[in-house]
mmCIF file of C-alpha atoms and ligand atoms in Angstrom:
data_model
loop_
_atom_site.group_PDB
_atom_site.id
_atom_site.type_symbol
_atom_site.label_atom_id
_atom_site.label_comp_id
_atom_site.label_asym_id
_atom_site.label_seq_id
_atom_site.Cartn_x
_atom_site.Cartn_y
_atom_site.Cartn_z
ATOM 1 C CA UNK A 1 0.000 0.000 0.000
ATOM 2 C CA UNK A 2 1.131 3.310 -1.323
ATOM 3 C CA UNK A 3 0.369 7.327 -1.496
ATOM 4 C CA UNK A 4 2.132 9.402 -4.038
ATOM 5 C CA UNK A 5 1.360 13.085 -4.224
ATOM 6 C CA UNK A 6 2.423 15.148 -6.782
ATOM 7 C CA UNK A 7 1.699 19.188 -7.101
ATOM 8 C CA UNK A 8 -0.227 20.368 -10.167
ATOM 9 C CA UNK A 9 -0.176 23.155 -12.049
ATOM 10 C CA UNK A 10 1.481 24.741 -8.913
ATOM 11 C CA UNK A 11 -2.334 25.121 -7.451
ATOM 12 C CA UNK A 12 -3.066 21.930 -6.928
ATOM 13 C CA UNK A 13 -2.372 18.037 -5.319
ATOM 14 C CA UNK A 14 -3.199 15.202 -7.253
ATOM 15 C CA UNK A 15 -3.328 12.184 -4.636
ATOM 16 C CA UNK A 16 -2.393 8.772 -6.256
ATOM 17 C CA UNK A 17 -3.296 5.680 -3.774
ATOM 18 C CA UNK A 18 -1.801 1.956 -5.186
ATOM 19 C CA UNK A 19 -2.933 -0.866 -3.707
ATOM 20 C CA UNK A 20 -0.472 -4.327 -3.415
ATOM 21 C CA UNK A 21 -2.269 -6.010 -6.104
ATOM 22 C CA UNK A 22 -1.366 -2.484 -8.317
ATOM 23 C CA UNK A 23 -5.101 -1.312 -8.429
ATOM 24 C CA UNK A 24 -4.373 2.783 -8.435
ATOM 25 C CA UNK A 25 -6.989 5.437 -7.928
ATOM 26 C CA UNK A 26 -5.557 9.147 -8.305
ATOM 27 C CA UNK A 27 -7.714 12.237 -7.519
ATOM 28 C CA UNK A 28 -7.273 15.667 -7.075
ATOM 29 C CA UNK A 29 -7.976 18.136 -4.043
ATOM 30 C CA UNK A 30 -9.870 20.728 -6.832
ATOM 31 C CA UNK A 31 -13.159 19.058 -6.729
ATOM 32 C CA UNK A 32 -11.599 15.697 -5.182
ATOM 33 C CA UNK A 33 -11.862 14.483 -8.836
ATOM 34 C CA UNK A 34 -11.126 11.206 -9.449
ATOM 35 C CA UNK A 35 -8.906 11.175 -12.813
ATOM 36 C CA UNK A 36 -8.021 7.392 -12.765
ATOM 37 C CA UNK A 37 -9.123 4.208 -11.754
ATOM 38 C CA UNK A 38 -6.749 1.424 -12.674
ATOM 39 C CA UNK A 39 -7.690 -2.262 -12.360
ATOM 40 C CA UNK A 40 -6.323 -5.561 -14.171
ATOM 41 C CA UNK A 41 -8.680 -6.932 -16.823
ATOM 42 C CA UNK A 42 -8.861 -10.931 -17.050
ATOM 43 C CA UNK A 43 -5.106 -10.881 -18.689
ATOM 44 C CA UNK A 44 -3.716 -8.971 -15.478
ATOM 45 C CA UNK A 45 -3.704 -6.417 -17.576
ATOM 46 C CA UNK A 46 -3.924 -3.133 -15.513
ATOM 47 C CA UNK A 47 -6.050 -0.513 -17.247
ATOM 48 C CA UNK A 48 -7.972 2.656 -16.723
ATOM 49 C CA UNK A 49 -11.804 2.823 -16.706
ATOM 50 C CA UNK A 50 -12.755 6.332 -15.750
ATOM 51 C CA UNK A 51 -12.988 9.614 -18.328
ATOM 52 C CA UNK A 52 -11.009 11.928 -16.754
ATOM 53 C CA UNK A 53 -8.636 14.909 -19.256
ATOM 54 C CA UNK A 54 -5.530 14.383 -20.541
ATOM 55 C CA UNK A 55 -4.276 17.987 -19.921
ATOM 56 C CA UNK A 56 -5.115 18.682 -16.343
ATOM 57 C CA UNK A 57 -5.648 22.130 -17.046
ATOM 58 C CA UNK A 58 -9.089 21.459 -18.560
ATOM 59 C CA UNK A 59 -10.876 20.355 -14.926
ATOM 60 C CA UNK A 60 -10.754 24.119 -14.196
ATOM 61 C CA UNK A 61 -13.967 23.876 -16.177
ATOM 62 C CA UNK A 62 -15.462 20.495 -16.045
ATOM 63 C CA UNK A 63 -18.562 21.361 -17.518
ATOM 64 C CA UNK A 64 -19.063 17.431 -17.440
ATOM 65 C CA UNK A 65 -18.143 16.958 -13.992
ATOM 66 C CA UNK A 66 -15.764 14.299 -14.808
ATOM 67 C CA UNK A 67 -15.014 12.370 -11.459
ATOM 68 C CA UNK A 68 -16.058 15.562 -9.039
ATOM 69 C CA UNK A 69 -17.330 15.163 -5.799
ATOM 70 C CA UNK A 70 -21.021 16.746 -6.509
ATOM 71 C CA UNK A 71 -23.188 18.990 -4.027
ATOM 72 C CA UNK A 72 -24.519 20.358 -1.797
ATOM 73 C CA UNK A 73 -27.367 18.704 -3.951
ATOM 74 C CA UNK A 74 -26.296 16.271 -6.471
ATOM 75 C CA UNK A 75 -29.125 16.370 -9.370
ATOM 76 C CA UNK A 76 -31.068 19.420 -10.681
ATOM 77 C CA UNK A 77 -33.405 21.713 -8.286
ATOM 78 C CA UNK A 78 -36.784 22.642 -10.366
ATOM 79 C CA UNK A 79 -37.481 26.271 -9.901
ATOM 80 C CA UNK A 80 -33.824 26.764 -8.529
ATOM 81 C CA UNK A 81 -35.878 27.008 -5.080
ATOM 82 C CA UNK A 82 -37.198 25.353 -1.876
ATOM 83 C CA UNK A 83 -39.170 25.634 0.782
ATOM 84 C CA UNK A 84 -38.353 24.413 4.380
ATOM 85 C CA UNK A 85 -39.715 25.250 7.453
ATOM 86 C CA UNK A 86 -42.029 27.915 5.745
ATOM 87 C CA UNK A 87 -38.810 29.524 4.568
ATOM 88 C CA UNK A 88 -38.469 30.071 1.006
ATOM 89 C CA UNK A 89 -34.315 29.874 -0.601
ATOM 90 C CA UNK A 90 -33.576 31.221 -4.287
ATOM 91 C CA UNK A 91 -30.205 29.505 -5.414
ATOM 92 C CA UNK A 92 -28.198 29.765 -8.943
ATOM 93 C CA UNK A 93 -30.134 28.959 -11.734
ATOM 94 C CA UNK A 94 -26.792 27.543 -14.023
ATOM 95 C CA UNK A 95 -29.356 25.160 -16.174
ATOM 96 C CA UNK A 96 -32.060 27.425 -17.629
ATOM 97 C CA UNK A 97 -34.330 28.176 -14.667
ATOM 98 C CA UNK A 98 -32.853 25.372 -12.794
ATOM 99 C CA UNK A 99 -30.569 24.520 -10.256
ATOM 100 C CA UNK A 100 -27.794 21.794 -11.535
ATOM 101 C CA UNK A 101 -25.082 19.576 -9.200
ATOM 102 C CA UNK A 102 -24.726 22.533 -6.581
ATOM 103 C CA UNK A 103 -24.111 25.184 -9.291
ATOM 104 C CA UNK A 104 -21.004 27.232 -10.414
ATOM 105 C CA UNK A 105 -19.584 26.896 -7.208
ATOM 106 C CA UNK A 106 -20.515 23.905 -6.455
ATOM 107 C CA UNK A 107 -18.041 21.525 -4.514
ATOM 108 C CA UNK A 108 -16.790 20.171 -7.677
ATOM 109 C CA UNK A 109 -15.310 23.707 -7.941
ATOM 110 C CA UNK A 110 -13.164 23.965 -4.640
ATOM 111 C CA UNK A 111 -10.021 22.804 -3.331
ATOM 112 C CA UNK A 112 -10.666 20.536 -0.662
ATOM 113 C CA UNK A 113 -8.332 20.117 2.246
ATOM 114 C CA UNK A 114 -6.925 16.612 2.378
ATOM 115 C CA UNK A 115 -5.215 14.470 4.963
ATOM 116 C CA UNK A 116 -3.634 11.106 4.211
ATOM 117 C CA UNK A 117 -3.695 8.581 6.065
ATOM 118 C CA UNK A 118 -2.410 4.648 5.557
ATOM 119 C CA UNK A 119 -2.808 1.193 7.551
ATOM 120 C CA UNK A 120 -1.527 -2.030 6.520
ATOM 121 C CA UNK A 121 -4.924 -2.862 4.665
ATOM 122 C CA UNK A 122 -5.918 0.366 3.365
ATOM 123 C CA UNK A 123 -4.379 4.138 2.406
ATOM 124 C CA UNK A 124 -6.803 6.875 1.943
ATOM 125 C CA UNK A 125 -7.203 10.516 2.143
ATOM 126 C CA UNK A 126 -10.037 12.635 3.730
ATOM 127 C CA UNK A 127 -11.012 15.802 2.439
ATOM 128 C CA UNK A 128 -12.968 18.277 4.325
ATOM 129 C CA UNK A 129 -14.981 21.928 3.118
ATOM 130 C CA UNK A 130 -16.800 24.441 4.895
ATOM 131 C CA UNK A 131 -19.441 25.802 3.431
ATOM 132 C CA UNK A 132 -20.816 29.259 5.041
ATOM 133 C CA UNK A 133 -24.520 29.872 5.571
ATOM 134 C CA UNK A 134 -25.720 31.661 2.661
ATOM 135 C CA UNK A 135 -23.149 30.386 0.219
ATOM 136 C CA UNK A 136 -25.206 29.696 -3.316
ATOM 137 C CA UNK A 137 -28.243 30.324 -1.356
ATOM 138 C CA UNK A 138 -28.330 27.576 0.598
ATOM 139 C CA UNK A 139 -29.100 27.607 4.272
ATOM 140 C CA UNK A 140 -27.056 26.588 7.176
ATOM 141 C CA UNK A 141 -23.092 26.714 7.144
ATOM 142 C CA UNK A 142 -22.112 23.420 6.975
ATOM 143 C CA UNK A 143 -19.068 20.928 7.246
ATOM 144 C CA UNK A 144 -18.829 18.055 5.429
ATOM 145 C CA UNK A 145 -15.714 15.733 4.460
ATOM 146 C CA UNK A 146 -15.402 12.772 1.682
ATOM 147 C CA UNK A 147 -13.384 9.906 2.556
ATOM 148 C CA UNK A 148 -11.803 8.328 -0.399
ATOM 149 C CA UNK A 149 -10.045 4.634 0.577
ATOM 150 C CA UNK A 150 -8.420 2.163 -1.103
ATOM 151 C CA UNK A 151 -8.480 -1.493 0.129
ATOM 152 C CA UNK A 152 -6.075 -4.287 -0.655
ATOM 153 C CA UNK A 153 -9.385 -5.976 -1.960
ATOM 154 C CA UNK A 154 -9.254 -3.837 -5.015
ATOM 155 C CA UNK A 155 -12.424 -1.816 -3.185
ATOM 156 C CA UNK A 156 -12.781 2.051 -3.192
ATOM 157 C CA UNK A 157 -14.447 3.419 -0.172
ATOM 158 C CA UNK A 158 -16.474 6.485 -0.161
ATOM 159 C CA UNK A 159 -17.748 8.245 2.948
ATOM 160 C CA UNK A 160 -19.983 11.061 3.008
ATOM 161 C CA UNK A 161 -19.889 12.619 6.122
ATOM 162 C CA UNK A 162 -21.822 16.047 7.216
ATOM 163 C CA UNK A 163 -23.077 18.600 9.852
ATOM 164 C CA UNK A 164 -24.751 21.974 9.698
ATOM 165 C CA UNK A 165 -25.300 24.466 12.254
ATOM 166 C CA UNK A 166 -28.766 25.119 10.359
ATOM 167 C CA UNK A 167 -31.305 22.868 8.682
ATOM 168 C CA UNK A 168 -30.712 22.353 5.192
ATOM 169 C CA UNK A 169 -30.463 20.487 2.094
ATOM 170 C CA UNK A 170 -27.340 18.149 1.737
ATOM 171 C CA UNK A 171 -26.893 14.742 -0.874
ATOM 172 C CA UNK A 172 -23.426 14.218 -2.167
ATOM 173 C CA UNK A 173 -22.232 11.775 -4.703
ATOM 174 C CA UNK A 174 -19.415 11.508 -6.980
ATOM 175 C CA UNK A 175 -19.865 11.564 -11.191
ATOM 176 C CA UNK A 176 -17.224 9.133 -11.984
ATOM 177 C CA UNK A 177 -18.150 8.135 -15.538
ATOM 178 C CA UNK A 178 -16.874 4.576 -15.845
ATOM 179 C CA UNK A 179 -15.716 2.143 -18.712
ATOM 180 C CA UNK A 180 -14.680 -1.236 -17.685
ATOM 181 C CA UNK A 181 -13.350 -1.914 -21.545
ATOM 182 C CA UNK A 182 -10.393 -0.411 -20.389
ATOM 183 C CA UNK A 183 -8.772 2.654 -21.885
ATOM 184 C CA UNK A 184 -11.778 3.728 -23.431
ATOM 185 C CA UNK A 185 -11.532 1.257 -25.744
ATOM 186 C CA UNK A 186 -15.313 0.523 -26.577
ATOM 187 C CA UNK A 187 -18.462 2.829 -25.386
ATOM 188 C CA UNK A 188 -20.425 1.273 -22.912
ATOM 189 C CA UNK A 189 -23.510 -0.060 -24.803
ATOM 190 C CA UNK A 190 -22.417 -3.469 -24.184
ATOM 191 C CA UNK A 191 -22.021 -3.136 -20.094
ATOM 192 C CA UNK A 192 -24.216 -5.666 -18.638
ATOM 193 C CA UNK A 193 -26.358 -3.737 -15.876
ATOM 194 C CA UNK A 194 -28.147 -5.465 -12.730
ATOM 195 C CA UNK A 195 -29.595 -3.494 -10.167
ATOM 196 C CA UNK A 196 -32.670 -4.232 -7.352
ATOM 197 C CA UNK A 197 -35.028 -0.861 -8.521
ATOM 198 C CA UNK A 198 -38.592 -1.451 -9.629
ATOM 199 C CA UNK A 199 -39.105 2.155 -9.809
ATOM 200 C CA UNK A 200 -37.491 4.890 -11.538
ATOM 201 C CA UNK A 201 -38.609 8.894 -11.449
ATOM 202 C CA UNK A 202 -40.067 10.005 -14.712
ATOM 203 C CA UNK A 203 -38.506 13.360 -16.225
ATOM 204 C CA UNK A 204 -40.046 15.970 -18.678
ATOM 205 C CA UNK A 205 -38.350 17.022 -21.310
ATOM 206 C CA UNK A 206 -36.023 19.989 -19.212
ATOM 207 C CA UNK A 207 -34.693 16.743 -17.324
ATOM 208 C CA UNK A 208 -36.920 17.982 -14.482
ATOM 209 C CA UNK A 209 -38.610 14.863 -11.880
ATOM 210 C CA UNK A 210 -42.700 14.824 -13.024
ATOM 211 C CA UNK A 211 -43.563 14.181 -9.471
ATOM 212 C CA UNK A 212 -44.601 10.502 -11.074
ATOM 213 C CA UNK A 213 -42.616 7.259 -10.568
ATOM 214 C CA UNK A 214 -42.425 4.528 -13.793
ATOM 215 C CA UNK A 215 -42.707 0.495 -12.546
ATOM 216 C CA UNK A 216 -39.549 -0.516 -14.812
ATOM 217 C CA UNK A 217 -41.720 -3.834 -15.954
ATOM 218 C CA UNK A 218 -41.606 -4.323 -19.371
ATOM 219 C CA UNK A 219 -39.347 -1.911 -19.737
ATOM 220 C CA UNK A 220 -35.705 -0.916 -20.831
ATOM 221 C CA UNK A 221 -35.652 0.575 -17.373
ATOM 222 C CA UNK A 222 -35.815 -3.176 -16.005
ATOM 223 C CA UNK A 223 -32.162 -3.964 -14.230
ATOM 224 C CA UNK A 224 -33.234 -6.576 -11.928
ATOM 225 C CA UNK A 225 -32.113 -9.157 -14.329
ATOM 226 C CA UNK A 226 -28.995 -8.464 -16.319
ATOM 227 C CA UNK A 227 -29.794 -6.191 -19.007
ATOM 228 C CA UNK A 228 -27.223 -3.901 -22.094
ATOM 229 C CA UNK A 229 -27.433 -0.556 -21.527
ATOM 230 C CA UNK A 230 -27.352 -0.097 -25.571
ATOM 231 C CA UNK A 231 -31.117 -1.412 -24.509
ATOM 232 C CA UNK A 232 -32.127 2.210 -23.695
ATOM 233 C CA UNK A 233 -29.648 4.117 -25.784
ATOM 234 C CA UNK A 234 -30.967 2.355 -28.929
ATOM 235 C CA UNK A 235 -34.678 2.521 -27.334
ATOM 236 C CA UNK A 236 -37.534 4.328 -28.694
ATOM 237 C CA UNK A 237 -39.503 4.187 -25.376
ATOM 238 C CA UNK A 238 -40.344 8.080 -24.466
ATOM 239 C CA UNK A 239 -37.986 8.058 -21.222
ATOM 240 C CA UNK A 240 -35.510 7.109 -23.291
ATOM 241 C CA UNK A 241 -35.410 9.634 -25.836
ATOM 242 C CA UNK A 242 -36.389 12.506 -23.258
ATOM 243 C CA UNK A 243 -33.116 11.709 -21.460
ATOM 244 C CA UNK A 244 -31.799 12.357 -25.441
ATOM 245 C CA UNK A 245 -31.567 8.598 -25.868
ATOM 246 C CA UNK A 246 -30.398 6.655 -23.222
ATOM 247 C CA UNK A 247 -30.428 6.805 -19.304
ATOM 248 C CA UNK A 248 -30.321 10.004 -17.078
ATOM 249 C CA UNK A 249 -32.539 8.859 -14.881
ATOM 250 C CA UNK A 250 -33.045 7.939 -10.547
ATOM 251 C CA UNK A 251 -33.541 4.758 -9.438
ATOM 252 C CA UNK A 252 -34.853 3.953 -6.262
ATOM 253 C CA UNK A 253 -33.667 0.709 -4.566
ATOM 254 C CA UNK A 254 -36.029 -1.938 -3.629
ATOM 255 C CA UNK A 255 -35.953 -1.568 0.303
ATOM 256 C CA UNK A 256 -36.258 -5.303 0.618
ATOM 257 C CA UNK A 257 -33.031 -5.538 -0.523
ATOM 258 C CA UNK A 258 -29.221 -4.901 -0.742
ATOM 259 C CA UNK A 259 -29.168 -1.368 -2.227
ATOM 260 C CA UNK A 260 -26.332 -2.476 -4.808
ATOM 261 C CA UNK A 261 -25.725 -2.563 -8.763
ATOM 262 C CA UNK A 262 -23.643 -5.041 -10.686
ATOM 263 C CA UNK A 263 -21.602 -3.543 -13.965
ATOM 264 C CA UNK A 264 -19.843 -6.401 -16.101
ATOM 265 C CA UNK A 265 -17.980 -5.876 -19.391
ATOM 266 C CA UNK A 266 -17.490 -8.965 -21.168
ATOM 267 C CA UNK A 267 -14.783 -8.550 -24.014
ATOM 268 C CA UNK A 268 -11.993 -7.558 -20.317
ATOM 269 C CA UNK A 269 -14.049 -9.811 -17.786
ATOM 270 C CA UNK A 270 -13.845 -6.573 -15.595
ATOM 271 C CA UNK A 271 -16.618 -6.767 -12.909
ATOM 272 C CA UNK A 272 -17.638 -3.902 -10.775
ATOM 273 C CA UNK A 273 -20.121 -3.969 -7.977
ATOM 274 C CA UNK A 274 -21.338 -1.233 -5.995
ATOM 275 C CA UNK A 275 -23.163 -1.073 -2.596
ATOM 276 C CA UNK A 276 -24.264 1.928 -1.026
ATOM 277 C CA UNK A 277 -26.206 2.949 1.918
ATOM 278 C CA UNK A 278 -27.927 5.747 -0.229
ATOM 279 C CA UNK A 279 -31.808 4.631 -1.145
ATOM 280 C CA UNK A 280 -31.028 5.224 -4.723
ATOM 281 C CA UNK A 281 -29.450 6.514 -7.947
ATOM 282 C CA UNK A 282 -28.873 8.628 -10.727
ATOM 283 C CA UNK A 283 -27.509 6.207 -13.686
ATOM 284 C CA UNK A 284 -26.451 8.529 -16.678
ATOM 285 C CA UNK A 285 -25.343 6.864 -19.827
ATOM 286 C CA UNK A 286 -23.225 10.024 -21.191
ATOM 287 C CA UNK A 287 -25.826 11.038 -23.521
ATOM 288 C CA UNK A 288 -24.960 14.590 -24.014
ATOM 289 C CA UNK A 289 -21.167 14.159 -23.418
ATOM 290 C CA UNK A 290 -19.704 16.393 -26.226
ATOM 291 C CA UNK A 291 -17.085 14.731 -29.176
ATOM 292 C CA UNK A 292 -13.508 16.058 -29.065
ATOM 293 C CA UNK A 293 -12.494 16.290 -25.508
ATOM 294 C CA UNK A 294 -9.092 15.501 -25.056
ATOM 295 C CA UNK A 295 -9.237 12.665 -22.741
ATOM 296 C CA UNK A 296 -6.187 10.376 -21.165
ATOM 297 C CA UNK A 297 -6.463 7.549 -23.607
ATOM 298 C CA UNK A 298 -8.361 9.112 -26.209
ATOM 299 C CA UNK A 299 -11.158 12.123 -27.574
ATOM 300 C CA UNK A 300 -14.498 11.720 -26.000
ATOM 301 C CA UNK A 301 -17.468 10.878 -27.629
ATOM 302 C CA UNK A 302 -21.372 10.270 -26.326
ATOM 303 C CA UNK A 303 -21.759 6.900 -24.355
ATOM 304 C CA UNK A 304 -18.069 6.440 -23.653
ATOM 305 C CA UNK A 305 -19.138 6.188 -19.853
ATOM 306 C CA UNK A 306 -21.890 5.632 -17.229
ATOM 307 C CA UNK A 307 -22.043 7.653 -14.177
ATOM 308 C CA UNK A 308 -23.929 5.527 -10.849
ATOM 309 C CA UNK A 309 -24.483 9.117 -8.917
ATOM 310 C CA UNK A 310 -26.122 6.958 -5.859
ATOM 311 C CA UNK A 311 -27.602 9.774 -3.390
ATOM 312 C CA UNK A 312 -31.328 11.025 -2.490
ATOM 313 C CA UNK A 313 -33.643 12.709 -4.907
ATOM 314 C CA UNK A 314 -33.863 16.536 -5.189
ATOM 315 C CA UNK A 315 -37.527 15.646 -6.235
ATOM 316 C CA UNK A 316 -38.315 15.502 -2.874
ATOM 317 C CA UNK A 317 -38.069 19.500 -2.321
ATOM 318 C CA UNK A 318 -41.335 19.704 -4.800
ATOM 319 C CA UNK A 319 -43.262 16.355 -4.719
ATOM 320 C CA UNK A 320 -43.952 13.655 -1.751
ATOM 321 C CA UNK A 321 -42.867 9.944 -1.519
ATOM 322 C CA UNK A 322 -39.301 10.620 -2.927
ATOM 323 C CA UNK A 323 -36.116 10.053 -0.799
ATOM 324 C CA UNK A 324 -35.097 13.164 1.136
ATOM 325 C CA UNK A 325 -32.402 15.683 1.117
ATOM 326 C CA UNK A 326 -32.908 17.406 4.177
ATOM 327 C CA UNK A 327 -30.685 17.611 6.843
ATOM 328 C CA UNK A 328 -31.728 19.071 10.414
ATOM 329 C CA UNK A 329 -29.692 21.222 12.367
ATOM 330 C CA UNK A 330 -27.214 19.433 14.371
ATOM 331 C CA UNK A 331 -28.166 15.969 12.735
ATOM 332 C CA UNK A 332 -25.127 13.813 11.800
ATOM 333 C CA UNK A 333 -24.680 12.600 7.060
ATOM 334 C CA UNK A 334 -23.385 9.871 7.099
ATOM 335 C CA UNK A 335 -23.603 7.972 3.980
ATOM 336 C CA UNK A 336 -21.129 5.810 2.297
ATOM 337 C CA UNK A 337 -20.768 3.972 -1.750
ATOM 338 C CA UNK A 338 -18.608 1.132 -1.829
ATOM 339 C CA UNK A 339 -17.149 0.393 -5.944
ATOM 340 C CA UNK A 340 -15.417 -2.961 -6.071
ATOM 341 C CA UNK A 341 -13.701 -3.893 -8.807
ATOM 342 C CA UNK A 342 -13.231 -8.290 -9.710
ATOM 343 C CA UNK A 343 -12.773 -9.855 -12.772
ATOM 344 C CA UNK A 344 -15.629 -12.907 -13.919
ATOM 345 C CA UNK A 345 -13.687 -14.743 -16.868
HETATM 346 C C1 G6D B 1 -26.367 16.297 -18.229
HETATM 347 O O1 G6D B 1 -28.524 15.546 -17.547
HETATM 348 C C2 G6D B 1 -27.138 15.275 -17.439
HETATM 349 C C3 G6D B 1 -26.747 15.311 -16.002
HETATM 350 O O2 G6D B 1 -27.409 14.278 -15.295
HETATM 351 C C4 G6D B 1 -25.236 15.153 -15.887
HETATM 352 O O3 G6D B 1 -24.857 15.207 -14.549
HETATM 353 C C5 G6D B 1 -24.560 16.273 -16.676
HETATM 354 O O4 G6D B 1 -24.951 16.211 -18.020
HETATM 355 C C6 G6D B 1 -23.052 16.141 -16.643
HETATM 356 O O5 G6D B 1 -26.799 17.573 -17.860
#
C-alpha cells in the first residue's frame, strides 16, 4: 500500500493511492476528482476505466463533472428554489431556470483540504470543506468531508460525512463516468447492468422529476435481471429519448433488498459492484457528453461512460414519496458507496 502526491499546475495536489495487487486510484484536491481508476482486466492487464482529461488544465472547467465530488445537492433543483420550514431559498439557476449539481460553485469547484492517512490494509485521504450559511443560497453553514479509501481488496471506499449548524439540504455523490473496456476502448452499450429498482422517477423534457414514478416492468428501465445498456440508448420508449436517448434517470432501490448494482464488461471480464447505503441513484449513460475532448487515452465521444451518482432525490423538495435531502440542524450525514472492482472470466 502506497500514497504518491504530486503538485499540479502549482495550485493543486493530485493524490495517487496503489494498492499491493497495483489497483491505483488518483484524484485531485480541486473538486476531489477522481482522474483514474486502474484495475487488471482478465489478462492482469492493468487498465484505466474512468474519463477523466488528458491535460489537467481542462478540470478548471469540467462542464461534465468528470469524477467531481457533486453537491450540496447532487441532481437538478426545479425552480432553482425550496421551501423548508415555511422559509423560502432562491439559489443559482446555471441550467435554464434550474438549479444543476450545486451550481457554479458547487463543490466540484473547490479545493478541498486533504489528509492522508495509511494502515496495513488500506491508504486513503479525507477531504474536508466548509461551506458558510448563505453560500449559493443555501441555508445553514455546513461541514462536510469525503473519505476516499483504497483497500487491498481492489475496493474504493467512499464516505460522506456532514453537519450543519442550520437545517438544510445536503446529498453528495461523486460523477465518476466509468468504462470497464479499459482505456476507453469501446463505449459502454455493451455493459451488462443489474440493479434491485422497480421504480425509476419520470422526467419531462427539461430533465426535471414529473412528481410521477415509472414500474420498470416491461421496460428498458428493467435492471433486476442483467440487461445492455445499448437497450435504452438504442430505445424508442419516451424516457428514453427525453433523457436524449439513453439513461439520465433515478432509481430507487427496492428496500427489501441490498441497495447495490452489478456492472460487467465482457470482451476484459472486468466486474464492478457497488453497494451503497444511499436509497437510490442517478444512472447517466453520457448522452450529451460532447465529441472532441481531449481525454487520457483518447477524444471523447457520447456513451463512452456511465455515471452511478447513488444519493437522495432533489424531487423531494417539490413532490412527496421521494427520498429526502434534508438535513436538520445538528443531525449527523453519514452515507457511504462502496465500488469494487473483480474480474468474472
Ligand atoms: C447532463 O442531464 C445530465 C446530467 O445528469 C449530468 O450530470 C450532466 O450532463 C453532466 O446535464
Amino acid at each position: 500500500m502506497k500514497i504518491e502526491i504530486q503538485d499540479i499546475l502549482s495550485k493543486w495536489k493530485l493524490y495517487t493511492l496503489v494498492n499491493d495487487n497495483g489497483m491505483k486510484v488518483s484524484f485531485l484536491d480541486f473538486g476531489g476528482i477522481i482522474t483514474n481508476i486502474s484495475v487488471p482486466d482478465q489478462t492482469n492487464t492493468i487498465e484505466n476505466v474512468v474519463l477523466g482529461f488528458k491535460n489537467y488544465a481542462d478540470y478548471e472547467k469540467n462542464s461534465n463533472y468528470f469524477g467531481a465530488i457533486i453537491g450540496r445537492v447532487a441532481g437538478r433543483i426545479q425552480d432553482a428554489s425550496f421551501t423548508i420550514q415555511n422559509q423560502t431559498f432562491l439559489l443559482e439557476a446555471n441550467e435554464g431556470d434550474h438549479h444543476l449539481h450545486g451550481g457554479s460553485g458547487g463543490y466540484h469547484q473547490v479545493i478541498w483540504r486533504a489528509s492522508p492517512f495509511q494502515t496495513d490494509d488500506t491508504a486513503g485521504v479525507k477531504l474536508t470543506h466548509k461551506s458558510l450559511g448563505g453560500e449559493g443560497g443555501y441555508p445553514g453553514t455546513i461541514e462536510v468531508a469525503v473519505t476516499y479509501t483504497l483497500t487491498n481488496s481492489n475496493e474504493l471506499i467512499l464516505d460522506y460525512d456532514g453537519k450543519s449548524d442550520e437545517t438544510t439540504v445536503l446529498t453528495m455523490t461523486n460523477h465518476s463516468y466509468f468504462n470497464l473496456s479499459g482505456n476507453l476502448a469501446a463505449t459502454i452499450h455493451n455493459h451488462h447492468v443489474t440493479m434491485e429498482s422497480n421504480e425509476f422517477v419520470e422526467l419531462d423534457t427539461r430533465l426535471i422529476p414529473t412528481g410521477n414514478k415509472i414500474n420498470v416492468s416491461n421496460t428498458p428501465f428493467d435492471f433486476r435481471t442483467e440487461r445492455k445498456l445499448g437497450d435504452g440508448i438504442n430505445s424508442i420508449s419516451a424516457q428514453n429519448k427525453v433523457a436524449n436517448s439513453g439513461y439520465d434517470h433515478y432509481f430507487i432501490f427496492n428496500q427489501n433488498k441490498q441497495q447495490s448494482i452489478r456492472v460487467k464488461e465482457e470482451t476484459s471480464g472486468r466486474v464492478m459492484k457497488i453497494k451503497t447505503t444511499q436509497p437510490g441513484v442517478v444512472m447517466y449513460t453520457a448522452n450529451t457528453l460532447v465529441e472532441g475532448l481531449d481525454l487520457s487515452e483518447g477524444k471523447s465521444r457520447p456513451y463512452l461512460g456511465v455515471c452511478f451518482e447513488t444519493q437522495a432525490s432533489p424531487a423531494s423538495l417539490h413532490h412527496a414519496g421521494f427520498p429526502p435531502v434534508i438535513l436538520k440542524a445538528h443531525e449527523l450525514y453519514e452515507k457511504q458507496t462502496v465500488f469494487s472492482f473483480g474480474i468474472e472470466r
